[in-house]
Short mmCIF file of C-alpha atoms and ligand atoms in Angstrom, two decimals:
data_model
loop_
_atom_site.label_atom_id
_atom_site.label_comp_id
_atom_site.label_asym_id
_atom_site.label_seq_id
_atom_site.Cartn_x
_atom_site.Cartn_y
_atom_site.Cartn_z
CA UNK Z 233 0.00 0.00 0.00
CA UNK Z 234 1.37 3.43 -0.92
CA UNK Z 235 1.85 5.69 2.07
CA UNK Z 236 -0.29 8.85 2.03
CA UNK Z 237 0.79 12.35 2.97
CA UNK Z 238 -0.65 15.88 2.76
CA UNK Z 239 2.43 17.10 0.93
CA UNK Z 240 5.61 15.64 -0.53
CA UNK Z 241 8.67 17.89 -0.84
CA UNK Z 242 11.29 16.79 -3.36
CA UNK Z 243 14.76 17.89 -2.32
CA UNK Z 244 16.25 19.17 0.90
CA UNK Z 245 18.13 22.30 -0.18
CA UNK Z 246 17.57 25.63 1.61
CA UNK Z 247 14.31 26.04 -0.31
CA UNK Z 248 12.90 22.55 0.24
CA UNK Z 249 13.87 22.47 3.91
CA UNK Z 250 12.45 25.93 4.69
CA UNK Z 251 9.24 25.01 2.89
CA UNK Z 252 8.96 21.52 4.39
CA UNK Z 253 9.66 22.69 7.96
CA UNK Z 254 7.02 25.43 7.75
CA UNK Z 255 4.39 23.13 6.24
CA UNK Z 256 5.05 20.53 8.94
CA UNK Z 257 4.76 23.25 11.58
CA UNK Z 258 1.44 24.37 10.07
CA UNK Z 259 0.00 20.87 10.46
CA UNK Z 260 0.71 19.28 7.05
CA UNK Z 261 1.61 15.61 7.19
CA UNK Z 262 4.89 16.18 5.32
CA UNK Z 263 7.33 13.83 3.59
CA UNK Z 264 10.66 15.22 2.32
CA UNK Z 265 12.64 13.05 -0.10
CA UNK Z 266 16.32 13.79 -0.72
CA UNK Z 267 18.48 11.89 -3.23
CA UNK Z 268 21.76 12.51 -1.37
CA UNK Z 269 23.02 10.90 1.81
CA UNK Z 270 22.24 14.10 3.69
CA UNK Z 271 20.03 17.16 3.26
CA UNK Z 272 21.41 20.65 2.68
CA UNK Z 273 21.66 20.85 -1.10
CA UNK Z 274 24.34 23.21 -2.38
CA UNK Z 275 24.81 24.64 1.11
CA UNK Z 276 26.00 21.53 2.99
CA UNK Z 277 29.04 21.73 5.27
CA UNK Z 278 30.82 18.37 5.34
CA UNK Z 279 33.77 17.61 7.65
CA UNK Z 280 36.65 15.62 6.16
CA UNK Z 281 38.80 12.89 7.74
CA UNK Z 282 41.29 15.47 9.07
CA UNK Z 283 38.64 17.54 10.84
CA UNK Z 284 38.29 20.38 8.30
CA UNK Z 285 34.71 21.64 7.73
CA UNK Z 286 33.87 23.68 4.62
CA UNK Z 287 31.20 24.42 2.04
CA UNK Z 288 30.89 23.54 -1.62
CA UNK Z 289 32.52 26.75 -2.86
CA UNK Z 290 32.99 30.02 -0.97
CA UNK Z 291 29.82 30.79 1.03
CA UNK Z 292 28.61 34.03 2.58
CA UNK Z 293 25.29 35.14 3.98
CA UNK Z 294 23.98 38.33 2.39
CA UNK Z 295 22.13 40.08 3.95
CA UNK Z 296 23.93 39.42 7.22
CA UNK Z 297 21.05 41.01 9.11
CA UNK Z 298 17.55 39.64 8.60
CA UNK Z 299 18.20 36.85 6.05
CA UNK Z 300 15.35 34.50 5.06
CA UNK Z 301 16.77 31.85 7.39
CA UNK Z 302 16.04 34.20 10.32
CA UNK Z 303 12.45 34.63 9.08
CA UNK Z 304 11.96 30.85 8.81
CA UNK Z 305 13.60 30.15 12.19
CA UNK Z 306 11.37 32.75 13.87
CA UNK Z 307 8.21 31.27 12.37
CA UNK Z 308 9.40 27.83 13.51
CA UNK Z 309 10.04 29.13 17.04
CA UNK Z 310 13.73 28.15 16.92
CA UNK Z 311 15.31 31.58 16.42
CA UNK Z 312 17.66 31.08 19.39
CA UNK Z 313 19.35 28.28 17.43
CA UNK Z 314 20.46 30.52 14.57
CA UNK Z 315 24.01 31.62 15.42
CA UNK Z 316 25.21 34.20 12.90
CA UNK Z 317 28.78 35.49 12.73
CA UNK Z 318 29.38 39.00 11.38
CA UNK Z 319 32.07 39.88 8.85
CA UNK Z 320 34.95 41.82 10.41
CA UNK Z 321 36.85 42.68 7.26
CA UNK Z 322 37.37 41.47 3.72
CA UNK Z 323 40.63 41.30 1.81
CA UNK Z 324 40.49 42.76 -1.68
CA UNK Z 325 43.10 42.83 -4.43
CA UNK Z 326 42.51 44.80 -7.63
CA UNK Z 327 44.67 45.46 -10.67
CA UNK Z 328 43.66 48.75 -12.25
CA UNK Z 329 45.28 51.42 -14.35
CA UNK Z 330 48.67 51.18 -12.57
CA UNK Z 331 48.94 47.65 -13.98
CA UNK Z 332 49.83 46.04 -10.67
CA UNK Z 333 47.62 44.50 -8.00
CA UNK Z 334 46.81 46.76 -5.04
CA UNK Z 335 45.65 45.09 -1.86
CA UNK Z 336 43.29 46.53 0.76
CA UNK Z 337 41.46 45.33 3.83
CA UNK Z 338 37.92 46.67 4.01
CA UNK Z 339 36.58 46.73 7.55
CA UNK Z 340 32.89 45.95 7.95
CA UNK Z 341 30.66 47.55 10.55
CA UNK Z 342 27.15 46.72 11.72
CA UNK Z 343 26.00 49.25 9.12
CA UNK Z 344 27.83 47.60 6.23
CA UNK Z 345 31.10 48.05 4.37
CA UNK Z 346 33.24 51.15 4.88
CA UNK Z 347 33.78 52.54 1.33
CA UNK Z 348 36.83 54.70 2.19
CA UNK Z 349 39.57 52.04 1.66
CA UNK Z 350 37.82 51.04 -1.58
CA UNK Z 351 38.54 54.47 -3.06
CA UNK Z 352 42.31 53.99 -2.62
CA UNK Z 353 42.18 50.43 -3.91
CA UNK Z 354 40.42 51.59 -7.07
CA UNK Z 355 43.06 54.33 -7.62
CA UNK Z 356 40.41 57.04 -7.97
CA UNK Z 357 41.42 60.71 -8.10
CA UNK Z 358 39.46 63.20 -6.01
CA UNK Z 359 36.77 64.03 -8.57
CA UNK Z 360 36.30 60.32 -9.32
CA UNK Z 361 36.05 59.61 -5.60
CA UNK Z 362 33.30 62.22 -5.27
CA UNK Z 363 31.43 60.67 -8.21
CA UNK Z 364 31.96 57.15 -6.82
CA UNK Z 365 30.72 58.04 -3.33
CA UNK Z 366 27.68 59.79 -4.82
CA UNK Z 367 26.88 56.73 -6.94
CA UNK Z 368 27.36 54.26 -4.06
CA UNK Z 369 25.26 56.39 -1.69
CA UNK Z 370 22.43 56.81 -4.19
CA UNK Z 371 22.47 53.11 -4.96
CA UNK Z 372 22.41 52.17 -1.27
CA UNK Z 373 19.51 54.49 -0.52
CA UNK Z 374 17.48 53.91 -3.69
CA UNK Z 375 13.80 53.44 -2.72
CA UNK Z 376 12.26 50.02 -3.37
CA UNK Z 377 9.98 51.19 -6.20
CA UNK Z 378 12.97 52.65 -8.07
CA UNK Z 379 14.86 49.38 -7.60
CA UNK Z 380 11.90 47.43 -9.02
CA UNK Z 381 11.79 49.77 -12.01
CA UNK Z 382 15.24 48.38 -12.97
CA UNK Z 383 13.80 44.90 -13.63
CA UNK Z 384 14.01 45.46 -17.38
CA UNK Z 385 17.61 46.66 -17.49
CA UNK Z 386 20.88 44.79 -17.18
CA UNK Z 387 23.36 46.38 -14.80
CA UNK Z 388 25.48 47.29 -17.80
CA UNK Z 389 22.56 49.15 -19.43
CA UNK Z 390 21.69 50.88 -16.18
CA UNK Z 391 25.30 51.99 -15.54
CA UNK Z 392 25.69 53.32 -19.05
CA UNK Z 393 22.56 55.42 -18.48
CA UNK Z 394 23.84 56.61 -15.10
CA UNK Z 395 26.46 58.87 -16.71
CA UNK Z 396 29.64 59.52 -14.79
CA UNK Z 397 30.40 56.18 -13.13
CA UNK Z 398 34.23 56.02 -12.98
CA UNK Z 399 35.56 53.01 -14.85
CA UNK Z 400 37.13 51.26 -11.80
CA UNK Z 401 33.75 51.42 -10.08
CA UNK Z 402 32.14 49.86 -13.16
CA UNK Z 403 34.78 47.15 -12.84
CA UNK Z 404 33.86 46.72 -9.14
CA UNK Z 405 30.21 46.24 -10.17
CA UNK Z 406 31.33 43.70 -12.78
CA UNK Z 407 33.20 41.76 -10.12
CA UNK Z 408 30.14 41.84 -7.86
CA UNK Z 409 27.79 40.66 -10.61
CA UNK Z 410 30.12 37.67 -11.02
CA UNK Z 411 30.90 37.06 -7.36
CA UNK Z 412 27.57 37.78 -5.67
CA UNK Z 413 25.15 36.73 -8.40
CA UNK Z 414 27.18 34.35 -10.55
CA UNK Z 415 26.12 36.30 -13.63
CA UNK Z 416 27.74 38.67 -16.12
CA UNK Z 417 27.01 42.39 -15.87
CA UNK Z 418 25.42 42.35 -19.34
CA UNK Z 419 22.84 39.66 -18.42
CA UNK Z 420 22.13 40.23 -14.73
CA UNK Z 421 19.08 42.27 -13.85
CA UNK Z 422 20.02 45.67 -12.38
CA UNK Z 423 17.16 45.40 -9.87
CA UNK Z 424 18.56 42.15 -8.50
CA UNK Z 425 22.12 43.46 -8.32
CA UNK Z 426 21.10 46.76 -6.67
CA UNK Z 427 19.08 44.84 -4.09
CA UNK Z 428 22.18 42.78 -3.19
CA UNK Z 429 24.45 45.85 -3.15
CA UNK Z 430 21.96 47.48 -0.76
CA UNK Z 431 22.03 44.39 1.47
CA UNK Z 432 25.84 44.58 1.53
CA UNK Z 433 25.96 48.34 2.10
CA UNK Z 434 23.31 48.58 4.79
CA UNK Z 435 22.81 45.19 6.43
CA UNK Z 436 26.16 44.20 7.89
CA UNK Z 437 28.06 43.50 4.64
CA UNK Z 438 28.15 39.67 4.90
CA UNK Z 439 27.90 36.91 7.46
CA UNK Z 440 28.38 33.24 8.20
CA UNK Z 441 27.17 30.80 10.85
CA UNK Z 442 28.71 28.94 13.76
CA UNK Z 443 29.36 25.48 12.32
CA UNK Z 444 28.82 26.74 8.77
CA UNK Z 445 25.71 26.89 6.58
CA UNK Z 446 25.18 23.15 6.96
CA UNK Z 447 24.32 23.58 10.63
CA UNK Z 448 21.50 25.97 9.74
CA UNK Z 449 20.14 23.43 7.29
CA UNK Z 450 20.48 20.61 9.83
CA UNK Z 451 18.34 22.70 12.20
CA UNK Z 452 15.70 23.09 9.50
CA UNK Z 453 15.76 19.32 8.89
CA UNK Z 454 15.32 18.73 12.62
CA UNK Z 455 12.36 21.16 12.57
CA UNK Z 456 10.70 19.09 9.81
CA UNK Z 457 10.91 16.03 12.06
CA UNK Z 458 10.09 17.71 15.39
CA UNK Z 459 6.89 19.01 13.79
CA UNK Z 460 5.83 15.51 12.79
CA UNK Z 461 7.29 15.40 9.28
CA UNK Z 462 9.38 12.60 7.81
CA UNK Z 463 12.65 12.83 5.86
CA UNK Z 464 14.00 10.04 3.68
CA UNK Z 465 17.54 10.57 2.41
CA UNK Z 466 19.20 8.49 -0.35
CA UNK Z 467 15.79 8.53 -2.02
CA UNK Z 468 15.79 9.89 -5.54
CA UNK Z 469 12.37 10.85 -6.92
CA UNK Z 470 12.08 9.35 -10.41
CA UNK Z 471 8.59 10.54 -11.37
CA UNK Z 472 5.91 12.92 -10.22
CA UNK Z 473 2.62 11.15 -10.87
CA UNK Z 474 -0.14 13.12 -12.57
CA UNK Z 475 -3.69 12.07 -13.25
CA UNK Z 476 -6.31 14.23 -14.99
CA UNK Z 477 -4.10 17.31 -14.67
CA UNK Z 478 -3.49 16.92 -10.93
CA UNK Z 479 -0.55 15.47 -9.01
CA UNK Z 480 -1.23 12.29 -7.09
CA UNK Z 481 2.21 11.56 -5.63
CA UNK Z 482 5.69 10.43 -6.62
CA UNK Z 483 7.66 7.29 -7.31
CA UNK Z 484 11.10 6.91 -5.77
CA UNK Z 485 13.33 3.85 -5.52
CA UNK Z 486 10.51 1.52 -6.61
CA UNK Z 487 8.22 2.93 -3.92
CA UNK Z 488 5.13 5.03 -4.41
CA UNK Z 489 4.21 7.87 -2.08
CA UNK Z 490 0.82 9.55 -2.47
CA UNK Z 491 -0.07 13.18 -1.83
CA UNK Z 492 -2.42 15.76 -3.42
CA UNK Z 493 0.37 18.37 -3.24
CA UNK Z 494 3.96 17.98 -4.46
CA UNK Z 495 6.57 20.72 -3.95
CA UNK Z 496 9.77 20.40 -5.98
CA UNK Z 497 13.16 21.88 -5.02
CA UNK Z 498 14.77 20.02 -7.93
CA UNK Z 499 14.67 23.07 -10.26
CA UNK Z 500 11.90 24.09 -12.66
CA UNK Z 501 13.54 22.60 -15.76
CA UNK Z 502 14.31 19.14 -14.27
CA UNK Z 503 10.87 19.07 -12.61
CA UNK Z 504 8.94 19.80 -15.81
CA UNK Z 505 11.11 18.03 -18.37
CA UNK Z 506 12.13 14.97 -16.38
CA UNK Z 507 10.11 14.40 -13.21
CA UNK Z 508 6.67 15.20 -14.67
CA UNK Z 509 7.41 14.76 -18.37
CA UNK Z 510 6.64 16.92 -21.37
CA UNK Z 511 3.33 15.28 -22.28
CA UNK Z 512 1.56 16.80 -19.27
CA UNK Z 513 2.26 20.41 -20.36
CA UNK Z 514 1.16 22.54 -23.29
CA UNK Z 515 3.67 23.61 -25.91
CA UNK Z 516 3.73 27.27 -24.88
CA UNK Z 517 4.64 26.44 -21.30
CA UNK Z 518 7.25 23.91 -22.43
CA UNK Z 519 8.90 26.39 -24.70
CA UNK Z 520 9.00 28.96 -21.85
CA UNK Z 521 10.60 26.37 -19.54
CA UNK Z 522 13.16 25.35 -22.14
CA UNK Z 523 13.99 28.99 -22.84
CA UNK Z 524 14.84 29.85 -19.21
CA UNK Z 525 18.53 30.73 -18.94
CA UNK Z 526 20.53 28.94 -16.26
CA UNK Z 527 22.71 30.99 -13.93
CA UNK Z 528 26.46 30.38 -14.02
CA UNK Z 529 28.52 28.17 -11.73
CA UNK Z 530 31.49 28.57 -9.43
CA UNK Z 531 34.29 26.13 -9.93
CA UNK Z 532 36.63 25.79 -7.08
CA UNK Z 533 39.63 24.40 -5.33
CA UNK Z 534 39.82 23.79 -1.60
CA UNK Z 535 43.35 24.26 -0.25
CA UNK Z 536 44.16 22.42 2.98
CA UNK Z 537 47.12 24.10 4.68
CA UNK Z 538 49.47 22.94 7.41
CA UNK Z 539 49.39 26.37 9.06
CA UNK Z 540 47.31 29.53 9.22
CA UNK Z 541 48.26 31.73 6.30
CA UNK Z 542 45.38 34.09 5.58
CA UNK Z 543 44.05 36.55 8.16
CA UNK Z 544 40.69 37.65 6.72
CA UNK Z 545 37.38 35.81 6.48
CA UNK Z 546 36.94 36.43 2.76
CA UNK Z 547 38.97 37.52 -0.29
CA UNK Z 548 38.05 38.98 -3.68
CA UNK Z 549 40.70 39.39 -6.38
CA UNK Z 550 39.92 40.92 -9.75
CA UNK Z 551 41.08 43.21 -12.57
CA UNK Z 552 39.31 45.22 -15.25
CA UNK Z 553 40.11 42.50 -17.76
CA UNK Z 554 39.40 39.46 -15.58
CA UNK Z 555 35.82 40.19 -14.50
CA UNK Z 556 33.68 38.21 -16.93
CA UNK Z 557 31.18 39.75 -19.29
CA UNK Z 558 29.46 37.69 -21.99
CA UNK Z 559 32.24 38.23 -24.52
CA UNK Z 560 35.00 37.04 -22.16
CA UNK Z 561 32.79 34.17 -21.01
CA UNK Z 562 32.39 33.00 -24.61
CA UNK Z 563 36.16 33.12 -25.12
CA UNK Z 564 36.66 31.10 -21.94
CA UNK Z 565 34.09 28.56 -23.18
CA UNK Z 566 36.00 28.32 -26.44
CA UNK Z 567 39.10 27.28 -24.50
CA UNK Z 568 40.84 30.68 -24.50
CA UNK Z 569 41.21 31.01 -20.74
CA UNK Z 570 43.09 34.20 -19.85
CA UNK Z 571 46.34 33.92 -17.87
CA UNK Z 572 44.78 35.74 -14.93
CA UNK Z 573 41.29 35.11 -13.60
CA UNK Z 574 39.10 36.37 -10.76
CA UNK Z 575 39.46 34.66 -7.45
CA UNK Z 576 36.91 34.52 -4.64
CA UNK Z 577 37.68 32.78 -1.36
CA UNK Z 578 36.45 32.24 2.15
CA UNK Z 579 38.36 30.89 5.12
CA UNK Z 580 35.76 29.07 7.25
CA UNK Z 581 37.99 28.86 10.35
CA UNK Z 582 38.50 32.65 10.30
CA UNK Z 583 34.75 32.85 10.93
CA UNK Z 584 34.44 29.95 13.36
CA UNK Z 585 37.76 28.58 14.70
CA UNK Z 586 36.19 25.13 15.15
CA UNK Z 587 35.99 24.70 11.37
CA UNK Z 588 39.64 23.53 11.17
CA UNK Z 589 42.11 21.72 13.42
CA UNK Z 590 44.16 24.13 15.57
CA UNK Z 591 46.97 25.89 13.63
CA UNK Z 592 45.70 24.65 10.27
CA UNK Z 593 43.55 26.32 7.64
CA UNK Z 594 41.27 25.40 4.75
CA UNK Z 595 40.72 27.97 2.03
CA UNK Z 596 37.62 27.54 -0.10
CA UNK Z 597 38.42 29.30 -3.36
CA UNK Z 598 36.57 29.59 -6.63
CA UNK Z 599 36.04 31.43 -9.85
CA UNK Z 600 33.08 31.89 -12.11
CA UNK Z 601 32.38 29.42 -14.92
CA UNK Z 602 29.72 27.88 -17.12
CA UNK Z 603 27.01 25.70 -15.51
CA UNK Z 604 27.65 23.08 -18.20
CA UNK Z 605 28.60 19.79 -16.47
CA UNK Z 606 30.64 18.96 -19.58
CA UNK Z 607 32.56 22.29 -19.59
CA UNK Z 608 36.09 21.60 -20.72
CA UNK Z 609 37.74 24.75 -19.40
CA UNK Z 610 37.40 23.72 -15.74
CA UNK Z 611 40.81 22.06 -15.35
CA UNK Z 612 42.54 25.14 -16.79
CA UNK Z 613 40.59 27.38 -14.40
CA UNK Z 614 41.81 25.32 -11.45
CA UNK Z 615 45.43 25.69 -12.65
CA UNK Z 616 44.89 29.45 -12.99
CA UNK Z 617 43.54 29.64 -9.43
CA UNK Z 618 46.81 28.08 -8.17
CA UNK Z 619 48.77 30.65 -10.17
CA UNK Z 620 46.73 33.52 -8.71
CA UNK Z 621 47.62 32.38 -5.18
CA UNK Z 622 51.29 32.00 -6.13
CA UNK Z 623 51.28 35.52 -7.50
CA UNK Z 624 49.33 37.31 -4.78
CA UNK Z 625 49.45 35.27 -1.57
CA UNK Z 626 52.37 32.83 -2.09
CA UNK Z 627 52.19 31.55 1.52
CA UNK Z 628 49.08 29.60 0.51
CA UNK Z 629 50.88 27.31 -1.94
CA UNK Z 630 53.91 27.01 0.37
CA UNK Z 631 51.73 25.61 3.19
CA UNK Z 632 49.68 23.30 0.95
CA UNK Z 633 49.08 19.75 2.24
CA UNK Z 634 46.48 18.69 -0.34
CA UNK Z 635 43.67 20.05 -2.53
CA UNK Z 636 40.15 19.06 -3.50
CA UNK Z 637 38.49 20.29 -6.66
CA UNK Z 638 34.92 20.72 -7.80
CA UNK Z 639 33.09 22.19 -10.76
CA UNK Z 640 29.74 22.21 -12.54
CA UNK Z 641 29.81 18.42 -13.03
CA UNK Z 642 30.02 17.85 -9.26
CA UNK Z 643 27.45 20.58 -8.48
CA UNK Z 644 25.01 19.04 -10.96
CA UNK Z 645 25.57 15.50 -9.77
CA UNK Z 646 25.08 16.61 -6.18
CA UNK Z 647 22.01 18.80 -6.76
CA UNK Z 648 20.31 19.64 -10.06
CA UNK Z 649 19.90 17.16 -12.90
CA UNK Z 650 21.15 18.24 -16.31
CA UNK Z 651 18.14 18.01 -18.62
CA UNK Z 652 19.11 20.59 -21.24
CA UNK Z 653 22.38 21.14 -23.07
CA UNK Z 654 24.76 23.24 -20.95
CA UNK Z 655 22.53 23.24 -17.86
CA UNK Z 656 22.76 21.53 -14.45
CA UNK Z 657 25.67 23.12 -12.56
CA UNK Z 658 23.90 26.37 -11.72
CA UNK Z 659 25.24 27.90 -8.57
CA UNK Z 660 22.00 29.60 -7.61
CA UNK Z 661 19.39 28.50 -10.15
CA UNK Z 662 17.32 30.68 -12.45
CA UNK Z 663 16.00 34.09 -11.72
CA UNK Z 664 18.76 36.69 -11.59
CA UNK Z 665 18.76 37.41 -15.28
CA UNK Z 666 16.68 40.13 -16.93
CA UNK Z 667 13.28 38.65 -17.70
CA UNK Z 668 13.56 35.95 -15.02
CA UNK Z 669 13.45 37.97 -11.80
CA UNK Z 670 11.55 40.82 -10.17
CA UNK Z 671 8.17 41.07 -11.85
CA UNK Z 672 9.20 38.27 -14.22
CA UNK Z 673 10.17 35.83 -11.44
CA UNK Z 674 8.66 32.39 -12.17
CA UNK Z 675 5.69 31.61 -9.95
CA UNK Z 676 5.92 28.78 -7.39
CA UNK Z 677 2.64 27.48 -8.83
CA UNK Z 678 2.98 25.12 -11.80
CA UNK Z 679 0.16 24.70 -14.37
CA UNK Z 680 -0.74 21.30 -12.92
CA UNK Z 681 -3.08 21.00 -9.95
CA UNK Z 682 -1.18 20.60 -6.69
CA UNK Z 683 2.31 21.01 -8.19
CA UNK Z 684 4.57 23.75 -6.79
CA UNK Z 685 8.20 24.73 -7.25
CA UNK Z 686 10.39 26.05 -4.47
CA UNK Z 687 13.96 27.20 -3.86
CA UNK Z 688 16.11 29.64 -5.77
CA UNK Z 689 14.19 29.41 -9.08
CA UNK Z 690 11.10 30.98 -7.50
CA UNK Z 691 12.89 32.81 -4.70
CA UNK Z 692 12.89 36.37 -3.44
CA UNK Z 693 15.35 39.06 -4.58
CA UNK Z 694 18.81 38.58 -3.13
CA UNK Z 695 21.82 36.32 -2.93
CA UNK Z 696 21.80 32.47 -3.19
CA UNK Z 697 20.64 30.95 0.08
CA UNK Z 698 18.62 34.05 1.02
CA UNK Z 699 16.83 33.82 -2.30
CA UNK Z 700 16.28 30.05 -1.98
CA UNK Z 701 15.09 29.99 1.62
CA UNK Z 702 12.87 33.01 0.83
CA UNK Z 703 11.48 30.92 -2.03
CA UNK Z 704 10.77 28.14 0.48
CA UNK Z 705 8.79 30.51 2.68
CA UNK Z 706 6.93 31.94 -0.32
CA UNK Z 707 5.97 28.48 -1.57
CA UNK Z 708 4.88 27.30 1.89
CA UNK Z 709 2.51 30.26 2.21
CA UNK Z 710 1.10 29.57 -1.24
CA UNK Z 711 0.58 25.88 -0.47
CA UNK Z 712 -1.22 26.77 2.75
CA UNK Z 713 -3.53 29.10 0.87
CA UNK Z 714 -4.09 26.47 -1.85
CA UNK Z 715 -5.10 23.89 0.76
CA UNK Z 716 -7.45 26.32 2.53
CA UNK Z 717 -9.14 27.29 -0.73
CA UNK Z 718 -9.61 23.68 -1.75
CA UNK Z 719 -11.06 22.81 1.64
CA UNK Z 720 -13.41 25.79 1.39
CA UNK Z 721 -14.66 24.56 -1.99
CA UNK Z 722 -15.41 21.00 -0.86
C1 FAD S 282 29.98 26.86 -5.40
C2 FAD S 282 28.79 27.59 -4.87
C3 FAD S 282 28.97 28.75 -4.12
C4 FAD S 282 27.86 29.42 -3.59
N1 FAD S 282 28.05 30.55 -2.82
C5 FAD S 282 26.99 31.10 -2.18
C6 FAD S 282 27.17 32.17 -1.25
O1 FAD S 282 28.27 32.64 -1.01
N2 FAD S 282 26.08 32.67 -0.63
C7 FAD S 282 24.84 32.19 -0.85
O2 FAD S 282 23.88 32.68 -0.22
N3 FAD S 282 24.63 31.20 -1.75
C8 FAD S 282 25.67 30.66 -2.41
N4 FAD S 282 25.48 29.63 -3.30
C9 FAD S 282 24.12 29.34 -3.76
C10 FAD S 282 23.26 28.56 -2.80
O3 FAD S 282 23.95 27.46 -2.30
C11 FAD S 282 22.00 28.15 -3.58
O4 FAD S 282 21.34 29.31 -4.03
C12 FAD S 282 21.02 27.36 -2.74
O5 FAD S 282 21.61 26.21 -2.18
C13 FAD S 282 19.85 26.92 -3.63
O6 FAD S 282 18.94 26.26 -2.82
P1 FAD S 282 17.76 25.42 -3.45
O7 FAD S 282 16.98 24.90 -2.30
O8 FAD S 282 17.08 26.22 -4.47
O9 FAD S 282 18.46 24.22 -4.24
P2 FAD S 282 19.64 23.21 -3.90
O10 FAD S 282 20.55 23.73 -2.87
O11 FAD S 282 20.21 22.84 -5.22
O12 FAD S 282 18.87 21.95 -3.30
C14 FAD S 282 18.11 21.09 -4.12
C15 FAD S 282 18.03 19.74 -3.44
O13 FAD S 282 17.14 18.90 -4.18
C16 FAD S 282 17.72 17.59 -4.25
N5 FAD S 282 17.18 16.90 -5.41
C17 FAD S 282 17.25 17.28 -6.72
N6 FAD S 282 16.61 16.39 -7.51
C18 FAD S 282 16.10 15.44 -6.69
C19 FAD S 282 15.34 14.26 -6.92
N7 FAD S 282 14.97 13.88 -8.16
N8 FAD S 282 14.99 13.50 -5.85
C20 FAD S 282 15.35 13.87 -4.58
N9 FAD S 282 16.10 14.96 -4.32
C21 FAD S 282 16.45 15.75 -5.36
C22 FAD S 282 19.20 17.85 -4.37
O14 FAD S 282 19.97 16.72 -4.03
C23 FAD S 282 19.38 19.02 -3.40
O15 FAD S 282 19.63 18.57 -2.08
C24 FAD S 282 26.56 28.92 -3.84
C25 FAD S 282 26.39 27.75 -4.58
C26 FAD S 282 27.50 27.08 -5.09
C27 FAD S 282 27.28 25.82 -5.87
#
């Protein structure tokens, strides 16, 4: 006999867990199915045999104050368990017009990042500094309705309309589009990027958690169970069952689980094209789904060091000609990887000392790349990351014990199935590109009765986990309303 539930959630990433925990709390008999050994999705924090804990790629919480996790934890009554750590300072290195890399440490305050050291780093003269400060202030304080009005513009289009933005500041925005949104400046929606820059400027710059992001997700998984829900890991959903235009449940590992509502955190494209199947949708919807553009990926190297080398919690390294726009991305895809690339890194134990054995350090470093699991440039990018450390922070390679690598193939295998050419390794999901966010954000409600999406694809404005967990909350509220309306009709 198939087991019956009120709702089945497919996938235990930040979106699925936030959604599942809230639905369980609100009285839904909830089953969450996760294909991996453990829940957490792209935000897991494993610990290796030597006692190093780290994330899949450099991870930061933006906004540091009031992220979606805090909203979910409060609603679940477990807010005391969320243990955020604030950014103290970030290490930046930038090669500008002088042709050599300048380094700066930007202190963070409760209010956000102090822009003063940035001006020196960017080699701005006085009139450029005045223009830069004006631009940064206006961007930070832009009212919400003006931010929303930027939905239709890429950041590049918006900046070119803004007039006198000094070139190094444009380059800084390019780096942020890549580093914070995993998108190029000529594809990313200006509304989405401004929202994130506001979060950085005004809400504590960036944060992390005691025990890493994985601990936050473990707490959400515990909340699913403590509210009466069930979680089955190592259980891959093969099919979402549909009858007469309504979902009836799922099949997973030769088992059938029944429910009138199914919420999928597996990504819109894999859900529609693989889990449900094309025949259940009309052609217009299918062509919209197939036309959605995947976000880019981070490919990374984790460096395990026999001593503490780096002092800051996070590092960003870039140059005017290393930040990726579409043209440079296409060259990289064609195998012409530049000698220097951008480098983003976090040092988990500089946030929480328990993340590494005493006197040792793990650096989680990455650079932006295609989400294509078959991307061939990944190995070269890893070699370039090593060279960037040798050039700028040579102590890292001197103290190296061993490395671990990852790229879009690993991200896809671990989280989102590749169902379209070049898709699968998305770092965030869909939704930060013009036409896919803001007023164009895909709805959590699918055109099949009882089927909902959750997670980053249908999330709120903002960076990765904030977007995805916000998507979980949004979907949970919609499912609750759906159930109430259906009950009212019967
Ligand atoms: C390298 C890297 C760096 C990042 N850096 C940051 C950062 O600094 N800050 C930040 O906020 N965000 C960052 N992100 C993004 C963030 O991790 C994602 O936005 C977030 O995890 C998306 O959550 P989600 O719930 O939408 O999906 P996911 O995290 O992808 O979770 C989906 C879950 O569904 C499961 N699943 C899929 N298909 C099935 C199936 N058929 N059956 C059962 N289970 C299934 C998967 O195994 C997975 O657990 C980063 C991501 C990567 C990869």
